XYZ file of C-alpha atoms in Angstrom:
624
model
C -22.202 10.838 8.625
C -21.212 7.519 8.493
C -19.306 5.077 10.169
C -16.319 2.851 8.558
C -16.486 0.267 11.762
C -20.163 0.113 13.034
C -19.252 -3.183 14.940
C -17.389 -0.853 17.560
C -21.093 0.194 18.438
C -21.511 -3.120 20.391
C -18.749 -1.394 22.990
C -21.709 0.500 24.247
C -23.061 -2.465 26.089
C -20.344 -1.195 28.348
C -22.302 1.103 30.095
C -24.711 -1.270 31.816
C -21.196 -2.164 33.881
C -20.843 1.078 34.926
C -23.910 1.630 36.239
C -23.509 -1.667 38.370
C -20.517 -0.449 39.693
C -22.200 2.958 40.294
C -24.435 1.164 42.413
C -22.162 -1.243 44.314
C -19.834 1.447 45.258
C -22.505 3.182 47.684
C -21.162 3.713 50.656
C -23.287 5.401 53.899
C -21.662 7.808 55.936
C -22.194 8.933 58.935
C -23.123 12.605 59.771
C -23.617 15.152 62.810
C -26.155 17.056 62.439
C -25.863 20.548 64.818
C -29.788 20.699 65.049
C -32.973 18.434 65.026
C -34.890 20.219 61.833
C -31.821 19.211 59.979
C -32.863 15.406 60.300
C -35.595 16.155 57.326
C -32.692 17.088 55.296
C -30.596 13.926 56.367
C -33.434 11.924 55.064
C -34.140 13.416 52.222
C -30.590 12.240 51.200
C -31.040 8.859 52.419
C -33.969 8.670 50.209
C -31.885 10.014 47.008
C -29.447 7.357 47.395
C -32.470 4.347 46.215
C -31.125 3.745 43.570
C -33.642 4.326 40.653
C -33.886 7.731 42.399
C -29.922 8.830 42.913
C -29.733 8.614 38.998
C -31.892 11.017 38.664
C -29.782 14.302 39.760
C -25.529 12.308 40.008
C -24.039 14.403 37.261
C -20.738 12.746 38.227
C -22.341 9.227 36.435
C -23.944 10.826 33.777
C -20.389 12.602 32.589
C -18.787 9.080 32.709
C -21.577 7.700 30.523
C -21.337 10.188 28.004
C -17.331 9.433 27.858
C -17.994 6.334 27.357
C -20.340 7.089 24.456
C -17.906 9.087 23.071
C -14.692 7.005 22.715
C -17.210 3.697 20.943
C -18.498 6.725 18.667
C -15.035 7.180 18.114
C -13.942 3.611 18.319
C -16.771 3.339 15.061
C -14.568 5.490 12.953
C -17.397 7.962 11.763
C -16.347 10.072 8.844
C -17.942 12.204 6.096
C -17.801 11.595 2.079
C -15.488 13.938 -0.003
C -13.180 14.466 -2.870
C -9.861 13.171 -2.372
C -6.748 13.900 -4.183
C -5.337 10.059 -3.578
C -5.844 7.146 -5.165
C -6.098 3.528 -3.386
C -2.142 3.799 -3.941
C -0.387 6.488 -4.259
C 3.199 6.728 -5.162
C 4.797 10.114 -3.798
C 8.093 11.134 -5.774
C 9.812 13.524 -4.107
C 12.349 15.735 -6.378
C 15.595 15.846 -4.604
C 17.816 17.635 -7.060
C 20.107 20.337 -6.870
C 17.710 23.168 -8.090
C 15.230 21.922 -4.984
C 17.841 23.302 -2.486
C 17.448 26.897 -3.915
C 16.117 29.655 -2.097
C 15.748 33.488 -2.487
C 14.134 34.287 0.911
C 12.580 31.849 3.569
C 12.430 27.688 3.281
C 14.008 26.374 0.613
C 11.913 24.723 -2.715
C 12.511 21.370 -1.173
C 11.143 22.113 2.524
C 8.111 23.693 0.555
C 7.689 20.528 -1.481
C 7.693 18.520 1.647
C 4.892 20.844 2.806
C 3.289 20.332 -0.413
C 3.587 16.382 0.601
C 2.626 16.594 3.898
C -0.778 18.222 2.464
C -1.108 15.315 0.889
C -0.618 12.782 3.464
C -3.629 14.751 5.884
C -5.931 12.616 3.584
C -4.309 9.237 4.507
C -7.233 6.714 5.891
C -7.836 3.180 5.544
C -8.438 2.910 2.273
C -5.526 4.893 0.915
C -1.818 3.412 0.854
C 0.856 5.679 0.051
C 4.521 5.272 -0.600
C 7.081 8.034 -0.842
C 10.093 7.636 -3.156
C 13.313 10.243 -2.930
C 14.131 11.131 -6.481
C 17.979 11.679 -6.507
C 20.758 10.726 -8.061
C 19.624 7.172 -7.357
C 15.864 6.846 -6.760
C 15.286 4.977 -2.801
C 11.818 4.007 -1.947
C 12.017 6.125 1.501
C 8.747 3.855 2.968
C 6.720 1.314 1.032
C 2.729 1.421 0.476
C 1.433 2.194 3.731
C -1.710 3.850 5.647
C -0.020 4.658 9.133
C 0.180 8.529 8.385
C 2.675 9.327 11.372
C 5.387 6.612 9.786
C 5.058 8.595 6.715
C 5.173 11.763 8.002
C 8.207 11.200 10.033
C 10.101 9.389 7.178
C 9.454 12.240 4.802
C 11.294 14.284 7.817
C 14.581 12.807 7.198
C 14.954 13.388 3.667
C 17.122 15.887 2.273
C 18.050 17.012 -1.759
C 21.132 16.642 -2.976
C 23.233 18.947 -4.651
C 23.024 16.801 -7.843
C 20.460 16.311 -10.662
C 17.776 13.683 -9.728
C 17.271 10.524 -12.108
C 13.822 11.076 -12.190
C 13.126 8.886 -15.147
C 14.004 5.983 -13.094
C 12.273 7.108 -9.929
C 9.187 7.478 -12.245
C 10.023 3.777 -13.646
C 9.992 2.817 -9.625
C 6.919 4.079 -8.748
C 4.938 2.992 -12.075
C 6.358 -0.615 -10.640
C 4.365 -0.386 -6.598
C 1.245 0.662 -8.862
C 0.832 -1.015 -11.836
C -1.879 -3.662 -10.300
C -3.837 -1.063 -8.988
C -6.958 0.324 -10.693
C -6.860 3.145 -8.977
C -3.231 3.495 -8.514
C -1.465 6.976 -9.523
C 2.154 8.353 -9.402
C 2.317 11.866 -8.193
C 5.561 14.181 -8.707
C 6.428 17.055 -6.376
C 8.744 19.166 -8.113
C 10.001 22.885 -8.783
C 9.407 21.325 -12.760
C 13.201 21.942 -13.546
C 13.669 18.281 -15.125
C 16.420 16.998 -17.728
C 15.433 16.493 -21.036
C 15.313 12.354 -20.796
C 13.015 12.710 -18.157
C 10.707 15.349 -19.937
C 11.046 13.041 -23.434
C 10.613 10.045 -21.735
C 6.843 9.656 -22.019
C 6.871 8.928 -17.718
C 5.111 12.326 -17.209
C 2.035 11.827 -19.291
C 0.784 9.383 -16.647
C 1.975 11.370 -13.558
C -0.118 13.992 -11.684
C 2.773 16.985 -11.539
C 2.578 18.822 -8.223
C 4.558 21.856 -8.107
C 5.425 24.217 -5.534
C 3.853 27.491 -5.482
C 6.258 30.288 -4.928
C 8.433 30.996 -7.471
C 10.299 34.137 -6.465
C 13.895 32.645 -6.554
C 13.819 32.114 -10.470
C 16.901 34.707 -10.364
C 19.825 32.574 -11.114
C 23.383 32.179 -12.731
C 25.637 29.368 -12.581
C 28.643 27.430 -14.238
C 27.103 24.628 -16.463
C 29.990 23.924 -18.230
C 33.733 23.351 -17.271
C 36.808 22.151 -19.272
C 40.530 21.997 -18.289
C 43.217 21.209 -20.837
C 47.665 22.551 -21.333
C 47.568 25.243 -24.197
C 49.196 24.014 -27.352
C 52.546 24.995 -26.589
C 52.087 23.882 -22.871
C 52.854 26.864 -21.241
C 49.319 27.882 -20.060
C 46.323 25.945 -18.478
C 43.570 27.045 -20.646
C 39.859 27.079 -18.724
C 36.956 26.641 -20.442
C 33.651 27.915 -18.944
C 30.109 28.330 -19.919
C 27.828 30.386 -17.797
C 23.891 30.353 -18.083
C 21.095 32.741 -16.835
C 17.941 32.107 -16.187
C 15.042 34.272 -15.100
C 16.505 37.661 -15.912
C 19.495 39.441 -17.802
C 22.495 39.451 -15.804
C 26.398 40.836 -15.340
C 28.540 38.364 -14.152
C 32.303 38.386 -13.273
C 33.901 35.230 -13.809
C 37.068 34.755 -11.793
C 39.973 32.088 -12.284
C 41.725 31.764 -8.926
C 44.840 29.649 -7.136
C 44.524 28.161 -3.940
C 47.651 27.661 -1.935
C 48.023 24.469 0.847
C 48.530 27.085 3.345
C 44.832 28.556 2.363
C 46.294 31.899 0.363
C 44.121 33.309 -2.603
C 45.656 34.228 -5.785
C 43.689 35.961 -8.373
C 44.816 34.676 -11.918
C 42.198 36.224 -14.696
C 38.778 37.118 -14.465
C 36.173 37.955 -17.258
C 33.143 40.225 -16.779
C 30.104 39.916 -19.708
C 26.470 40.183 -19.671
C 24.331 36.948 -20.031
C 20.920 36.755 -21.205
C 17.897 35.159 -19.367
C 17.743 31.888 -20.872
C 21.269 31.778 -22.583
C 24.410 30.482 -22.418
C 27.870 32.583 -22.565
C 31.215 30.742 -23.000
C 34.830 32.366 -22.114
C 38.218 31.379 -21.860
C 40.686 31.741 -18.772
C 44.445 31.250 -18.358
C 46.414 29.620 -15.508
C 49.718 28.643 -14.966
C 50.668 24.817 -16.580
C 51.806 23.439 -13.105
C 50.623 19.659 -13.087
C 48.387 19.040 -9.898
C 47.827 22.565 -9.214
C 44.454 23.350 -7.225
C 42.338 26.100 -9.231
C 39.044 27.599 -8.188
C 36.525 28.929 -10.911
C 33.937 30.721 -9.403
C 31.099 33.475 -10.187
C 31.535 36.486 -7.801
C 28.796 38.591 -6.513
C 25.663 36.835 -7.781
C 23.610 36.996 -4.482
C 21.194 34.217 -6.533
C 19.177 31.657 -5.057
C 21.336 28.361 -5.979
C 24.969 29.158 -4.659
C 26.085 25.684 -5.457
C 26.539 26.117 -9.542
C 28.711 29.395 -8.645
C 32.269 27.153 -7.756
C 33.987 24.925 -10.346
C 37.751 23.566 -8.292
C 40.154 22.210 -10.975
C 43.276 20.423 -10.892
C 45.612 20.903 -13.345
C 46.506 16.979 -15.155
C 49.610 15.795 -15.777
C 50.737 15.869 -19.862
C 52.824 12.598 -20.637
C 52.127 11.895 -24.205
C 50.089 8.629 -25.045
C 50.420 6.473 -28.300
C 47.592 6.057 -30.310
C 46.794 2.883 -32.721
C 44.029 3.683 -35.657
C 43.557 0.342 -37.120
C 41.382 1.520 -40.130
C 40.991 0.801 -44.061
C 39.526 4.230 -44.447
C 41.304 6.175 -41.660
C 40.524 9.667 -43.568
C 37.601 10.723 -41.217
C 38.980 9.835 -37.925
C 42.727 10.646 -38.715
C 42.167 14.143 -39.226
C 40.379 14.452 -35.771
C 42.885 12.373 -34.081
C 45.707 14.480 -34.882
C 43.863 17.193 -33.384
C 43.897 15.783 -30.065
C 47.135 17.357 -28.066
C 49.893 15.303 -26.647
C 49.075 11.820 -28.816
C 51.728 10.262 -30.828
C 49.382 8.943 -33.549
C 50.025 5.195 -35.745
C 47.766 4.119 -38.597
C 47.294 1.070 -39.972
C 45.022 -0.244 -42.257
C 45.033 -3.875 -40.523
C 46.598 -4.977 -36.770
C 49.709 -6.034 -37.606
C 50.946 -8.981 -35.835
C 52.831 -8.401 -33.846
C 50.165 -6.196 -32.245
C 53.186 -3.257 -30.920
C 52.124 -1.579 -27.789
C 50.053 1.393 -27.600
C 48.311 3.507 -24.994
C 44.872 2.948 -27.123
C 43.365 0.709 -29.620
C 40.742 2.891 -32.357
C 39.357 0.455 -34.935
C 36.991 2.472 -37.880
C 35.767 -0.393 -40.591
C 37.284 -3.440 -39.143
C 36.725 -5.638 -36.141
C 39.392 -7.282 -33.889
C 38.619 -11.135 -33.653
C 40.613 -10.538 -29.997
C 40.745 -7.007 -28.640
C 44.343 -5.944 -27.752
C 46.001 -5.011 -24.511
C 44.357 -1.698 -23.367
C 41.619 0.424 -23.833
C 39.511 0.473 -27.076
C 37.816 2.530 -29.079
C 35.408 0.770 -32.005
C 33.563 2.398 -34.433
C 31.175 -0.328 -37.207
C 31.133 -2.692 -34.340
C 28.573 -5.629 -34.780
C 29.914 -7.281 -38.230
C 29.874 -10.652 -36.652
C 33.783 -11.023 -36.616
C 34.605 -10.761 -33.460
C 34.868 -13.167 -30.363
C 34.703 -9.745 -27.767
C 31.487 -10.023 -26.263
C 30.570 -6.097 -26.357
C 31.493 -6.099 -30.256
C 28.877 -8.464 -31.102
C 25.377 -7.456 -32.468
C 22.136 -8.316 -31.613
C 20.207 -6.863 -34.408
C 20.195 -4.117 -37.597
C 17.901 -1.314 -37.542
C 17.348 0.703 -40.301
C 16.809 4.206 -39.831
C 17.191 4.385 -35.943
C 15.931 7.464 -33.880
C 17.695 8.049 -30.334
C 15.468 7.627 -27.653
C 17.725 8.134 -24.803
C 21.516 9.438 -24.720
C 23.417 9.390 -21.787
C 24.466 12.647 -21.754
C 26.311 13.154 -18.731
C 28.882 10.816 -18.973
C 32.672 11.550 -19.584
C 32.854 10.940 -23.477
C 29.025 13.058 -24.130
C 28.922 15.803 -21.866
C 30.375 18.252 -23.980
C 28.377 17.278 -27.547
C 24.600 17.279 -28.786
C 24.120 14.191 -30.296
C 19.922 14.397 -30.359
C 20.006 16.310 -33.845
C 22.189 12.749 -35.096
C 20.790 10.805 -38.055
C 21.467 7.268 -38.966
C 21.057 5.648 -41.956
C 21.397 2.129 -40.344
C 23.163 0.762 -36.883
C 23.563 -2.667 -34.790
C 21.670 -3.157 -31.687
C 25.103 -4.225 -29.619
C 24.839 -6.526 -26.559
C 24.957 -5.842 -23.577
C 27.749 -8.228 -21.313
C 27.405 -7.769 -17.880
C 28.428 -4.083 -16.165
C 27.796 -2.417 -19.955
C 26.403 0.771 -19.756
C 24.708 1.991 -22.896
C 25.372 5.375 -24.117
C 22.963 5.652 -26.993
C 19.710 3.765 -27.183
C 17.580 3.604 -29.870
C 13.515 1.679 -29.219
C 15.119 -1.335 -30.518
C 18.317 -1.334 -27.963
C 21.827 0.647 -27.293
C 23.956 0.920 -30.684
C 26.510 2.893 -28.656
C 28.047 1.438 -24.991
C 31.183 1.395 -23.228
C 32.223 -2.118 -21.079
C 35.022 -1.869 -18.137
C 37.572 -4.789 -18.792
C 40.903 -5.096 -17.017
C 42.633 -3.507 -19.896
C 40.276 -0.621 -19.517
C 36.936 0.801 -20.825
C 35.761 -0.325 -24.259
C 33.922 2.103 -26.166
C 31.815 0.519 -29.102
C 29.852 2.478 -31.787
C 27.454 -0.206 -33.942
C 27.428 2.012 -36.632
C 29.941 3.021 -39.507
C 30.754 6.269 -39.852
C 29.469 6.248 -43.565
C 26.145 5.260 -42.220
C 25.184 8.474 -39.876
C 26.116 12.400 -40.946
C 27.855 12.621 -37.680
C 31.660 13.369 -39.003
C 29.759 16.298 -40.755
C 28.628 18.027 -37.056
C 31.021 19.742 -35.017
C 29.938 17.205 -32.397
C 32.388 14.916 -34.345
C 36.061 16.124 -33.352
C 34.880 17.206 -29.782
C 33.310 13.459 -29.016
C 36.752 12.125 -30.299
C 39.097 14.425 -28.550
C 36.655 13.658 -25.354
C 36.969 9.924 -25.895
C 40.560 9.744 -26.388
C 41.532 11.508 -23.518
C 38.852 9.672 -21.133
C 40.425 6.241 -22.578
C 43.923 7.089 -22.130
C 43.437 8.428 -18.645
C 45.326 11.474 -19.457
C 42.060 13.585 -18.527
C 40.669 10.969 -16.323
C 43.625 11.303 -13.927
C 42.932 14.781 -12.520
C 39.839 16.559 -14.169
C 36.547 17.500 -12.846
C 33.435 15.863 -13.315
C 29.505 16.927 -13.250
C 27.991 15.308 -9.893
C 25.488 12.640 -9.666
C 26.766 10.817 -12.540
C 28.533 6.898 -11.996
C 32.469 7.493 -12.538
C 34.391 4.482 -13.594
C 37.959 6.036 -13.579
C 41.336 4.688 -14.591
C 43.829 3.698 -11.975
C 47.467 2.998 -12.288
C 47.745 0.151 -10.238
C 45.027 -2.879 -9.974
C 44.220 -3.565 -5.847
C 42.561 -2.294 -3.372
C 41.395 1.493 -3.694
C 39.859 3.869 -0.898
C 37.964 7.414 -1.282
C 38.474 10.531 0.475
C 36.505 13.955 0.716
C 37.695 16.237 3.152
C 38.167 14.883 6.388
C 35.288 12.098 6.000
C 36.593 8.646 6.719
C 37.538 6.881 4.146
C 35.329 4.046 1.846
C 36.193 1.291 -0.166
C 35.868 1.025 -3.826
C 34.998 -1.111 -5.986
C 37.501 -2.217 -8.456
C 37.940 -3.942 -11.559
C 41.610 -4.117 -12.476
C 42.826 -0.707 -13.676
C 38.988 0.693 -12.959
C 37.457 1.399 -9.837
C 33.796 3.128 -9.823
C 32.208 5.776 -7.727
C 28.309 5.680 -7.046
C 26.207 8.609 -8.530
C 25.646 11.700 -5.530
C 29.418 12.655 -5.256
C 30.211 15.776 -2.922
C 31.220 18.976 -4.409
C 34.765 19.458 -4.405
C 37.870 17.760 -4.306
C 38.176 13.774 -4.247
C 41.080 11.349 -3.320
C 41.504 7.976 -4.365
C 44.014 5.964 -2.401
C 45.434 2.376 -3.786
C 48.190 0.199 -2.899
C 51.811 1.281 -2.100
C 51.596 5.253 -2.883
C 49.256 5.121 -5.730
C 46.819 8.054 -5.848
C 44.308 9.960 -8.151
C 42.803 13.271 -7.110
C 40.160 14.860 -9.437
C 37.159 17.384 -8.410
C 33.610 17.402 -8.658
C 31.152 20.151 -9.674
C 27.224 20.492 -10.257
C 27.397 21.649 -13.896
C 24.394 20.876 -14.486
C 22.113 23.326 -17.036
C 18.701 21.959 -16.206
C 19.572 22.280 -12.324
C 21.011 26.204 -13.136
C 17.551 27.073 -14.975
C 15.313 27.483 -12.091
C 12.908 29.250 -14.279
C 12.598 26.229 -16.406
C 9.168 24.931 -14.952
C 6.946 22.516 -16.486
C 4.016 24.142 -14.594
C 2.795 25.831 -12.304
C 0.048 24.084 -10.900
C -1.749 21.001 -10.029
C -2.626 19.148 -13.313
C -4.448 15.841 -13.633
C -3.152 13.089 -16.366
C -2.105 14.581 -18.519
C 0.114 16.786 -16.752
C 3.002 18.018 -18.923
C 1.134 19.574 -21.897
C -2.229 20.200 -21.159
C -4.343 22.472 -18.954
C -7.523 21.826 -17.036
C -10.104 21.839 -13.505
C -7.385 19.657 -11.262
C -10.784 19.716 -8.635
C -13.051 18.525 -11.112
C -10.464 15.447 -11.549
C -9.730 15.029 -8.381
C -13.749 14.669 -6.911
C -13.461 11.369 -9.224
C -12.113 9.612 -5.877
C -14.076 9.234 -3.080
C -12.426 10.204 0.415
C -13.013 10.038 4.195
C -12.943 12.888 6.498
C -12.529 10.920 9.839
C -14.078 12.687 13.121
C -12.720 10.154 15.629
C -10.135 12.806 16.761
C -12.185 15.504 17.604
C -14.371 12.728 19.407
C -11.516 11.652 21.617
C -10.484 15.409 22.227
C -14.516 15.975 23.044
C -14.453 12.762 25.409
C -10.837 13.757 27.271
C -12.848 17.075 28.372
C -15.816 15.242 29.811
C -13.447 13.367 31.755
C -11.498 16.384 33.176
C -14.557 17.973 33.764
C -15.621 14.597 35.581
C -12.381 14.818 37.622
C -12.374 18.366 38.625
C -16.192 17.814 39.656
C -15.590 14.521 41.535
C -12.550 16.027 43.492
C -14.355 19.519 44.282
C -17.016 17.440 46.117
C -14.918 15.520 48.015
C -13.251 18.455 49.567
């Protein structure tokens, strides 16, 4: 054993006080004694009470000295060498995702994480510092590095997961940051292993120790990952477009398509029944009535699974005005033909902007680059040429040959394509003006990103679409029909959208805009011109935006999420040292690399407590 404060020893000097005050607390008494051969008793205690003889039998002293011993043994922090599972910091990321809130019987995968966690934190001591960080939608450091065990205890009490997918790549990139001075510094993840593909691409994992929880009986799952809402061609239907996934075993589902009435009355409208394989994906189609604003409810019924909140998708149906289109191209071949196949656009090409520049609802440029971007929202495609005075159409760099690296993939104009399997021959690393968000980055930078103006969202490609074999992939006329309608507004106004994703959304009047769900009180926005933007984390359900006068926008939200619907997609099972992801090996054998303390100075305190009880009880008892 050994002792981690020996300088508390010198607190032992303490008990030469006490036996001073032993001794100046002697008081005589006097006593009546019912017969004289009881005087040689009377003496005998007189004679006891010398001092250097009382000490000899007073238990009452001797219990109080041994306290005393006990708490400076304490006090000197004695502990025993052993492995220990944490480095001198330790970063604790905490999955908070959607899939963490499932449960088949018993505590849900997130309370058993935090169990997992709380394992973890019995071995905080003076020499570790740990700091948890809530992976959600947006990462928050819950505490910093610290050693006080009950602050971190308590604060990982108050967390809770979020019925979203979890940025984990950039609570990784936060923890990497509180550690990367450290020598012996480490980044542990406690997860159920259902991660998005950035984050299991992203290279983060290879230095993180991957904790994962152990039961794994709610695997059983089916959900809506996929939802779509558009007018039939001849507008006289709501068409519904739905893709279901299983994961951990076959399933029959019943897909229903339902109306919901302001007074609360249920209509049936179509359902579907099929039979989904564990692991796949099964699309259908559903028809509702064409009634603009209409509240639908898509929902799985029956499923008793372990995540209920992938089985509800509520829809509203949009409004149809028609929107004029501008394709400013010299080669308008490609992008024509999946232009017109976009429903309810009133299509205009030209090979140059004519001047006059006539009004239109949106601005597509293929080949050629605006010096001055037009009135309204824009759609570029060969951005980067070095004609331009718009700040997002100018070009850093040309790569050749660029591989994708990241894609944001659940935002409005992606969410319904595959874009990994892309090749480029060449591209422009674009710039990035301030409140650009990059939707496809390469190692050298984003050649695709999309910039809020007051005219509305800019959407710039730096590639031509002779330089990439994407107008060959199916992707092609979906990613166009999916940015047209997201620039126009026309499915921006009322749609659904996949929670935990940042929504900058269209507005038909520029002021001050509030949001509504339920009967929550209401919260600014904030708003930039015709644009206002919701964080990441939205509630399930229905949202309303309020603006000035009468203006308002209504859309709903849903998890659609496939990573968070695969419960069974694990990236392990168990404790695994660096690295954790792809290889296999003795976790203990890693883990006895770090020295630890096993501190006894609680049991010692317990151990002292009794001697003074026992003191007490002893003390009293004589007295009476």
């Amino acid at each position: 054993m050994n002792l981690a404060f020996p300088a508390a020893l010198a607190f032992a000097g303490l008990t030469v006080p006490l036996v001073l005050l032993y001794f100046l607390k002697l008081r005589r008494r006097r006593r009546r004694v019912p017969a004289n051969w009881l005087f040689a008793q009377v003496l005998q205690d007189h004679r006891a009470q010398a001092p250097w003889e009382r000490l000899r039998r007073h238990l009452l002293l001797l219990l109080q000295l041994l306290a005393l011993l006990l708490f400076v043994l304490a006090a000197a922090g004695p502990f025993l060498e052993q492995p220990s599972r944490l480095g001198e910091r330790t970063v604790v990321v905490l999955d908070g995702s959607a899939s963490m809130t499932a449960r088949a019987s018993g505590p849900s995968r997130f309370a058993r994480a935090q169990s997992r966690v709380r394992e973890l934190l019995r071995e905080v001591d003076g020499n570790h510092r740990v700091a948890l960080i809530l992976a959600g939608p947006q990462p928050r450091l819950v505490t910093p590095l610290s050693s006080d065990r009950g602050q971190l205890t308590a604060a990982l009490g108050t967390v809770a997961a979020a019925k979203a997918p979890a940025d984990l790549d950039a609570a990784l990139a936060l923890a990497a940051g509180l550690v990367a001075d450290s020598e012996d510094g480490e980044v542990v993840l406690v997860t159920d292993g259902c991660v998005d593909a950035v984050t299991a691409t992203s290279g983060r994992l290879d230095a993180t120790r991957i904790v994962t929880i152990d039961e794994v009986e709610d695997e059983t799952n089916v959900g809506i990952v996929a939802a779509a809402l558009r007018r039939s061609s001849d507008g006289s239907s709501s068409e519904v477009f739905a893709t279901v996934a299983a994961s951990g075993a076959d399933r029959r589902v019943t897909l229903v398509l339902e109306r919901r009435s302001d007074d609360g009355a249920v209509t049936e409208l179509d359902r579907d029944s099929f039979h989904v394989a564990a692991g796949s994906e099964r699309s259908r189609l559903l028809v509702g009535p064409p009634t603009p604003g209409l509240e639908l409810q898509l929902r799985l019924v029956d499923t008793d699974d372990a995540l209920p909140a992938d089985d509800v998708v509520d829809l509203l149906v949009p409004p149809s005005p028609r929107r004029r289109v501008l394709l400013v191209s010299p080669r308008p071949q490609l992008l024509q033909r999946a232009l017109r196949a976009v429903p309810e656009i009133e299509l205009m090409v030209v090979d140059s902007l004519p001047d006059p520049v006539p009004s239109a609802d949106l601005f597509v440029f293929d080949g050629v680059e605006p010096t001055v971007m037009p009135e309204g929202p824009g759609l570029v495609f060969g951005a980067g040429r070095g004609d331009s005075r718009v700040p997002a159409l100018q070009a850093i760099e040309r790569v050749q040959s660029p591989r994708l690296v990241r894609i944001k993939e659940r935002h409005p104009l992606l969410r319904h394509v595959d874009l990994r399997p892309v090749s480029f021959s060449s591209a422009r690393v674009l710039a990035l003006p301030p409140g650009t968000t990059g939707l496809l980055e390469t190692a050298s930078g984003a050649i695709a990103t999309v910039t809020p103006t007051a005219d509305g969202p800019l959407v710039v490609f730096g590639f031509d679409l002779t330089e990439t074999d994407l107008p060959l992939r199916v992707a092609f006329p979906v990613l166009v029909h999916d940015a047209v309608t997201w620039l126009v507004g026309r499915d921006d106004e009322q749609a659904v959208f996949p929670t935990g994703t940042d929504l900058d959304l269209r507005v038909t009047t520029a002021g001050e805009w509030t949001h509504q769900v339920g009967d929550a009180a209401p919260t600014a926005l904030t708003s930039s011109g015709l644009q206002v933007r919701l964080p990441a984390g939205q509630e399930l359900g229905r949202h309303a935006l309020r603006g000035p006068g009468s203006a308002t926008r209504d859309f709903t939200v849903a998890l659609l999420s496939p990573f968070e619907s695969d419960l069974a997609g694990r990236l392990n099972t168990t404790d695994e040292p660096v690295p954790s992801t792809v290889t296999s090996g003795d976790a203990d054998a890693n883990e006895a690399r770090r020295p630890g303390r096993l501190f006894l100075w609680l049991p010692l305190v317990l151990l002292a407590l009794v001697v003074l009880g026992a003191e007490w009880v002893l003390h009293h008892r004589g007295e009476g």
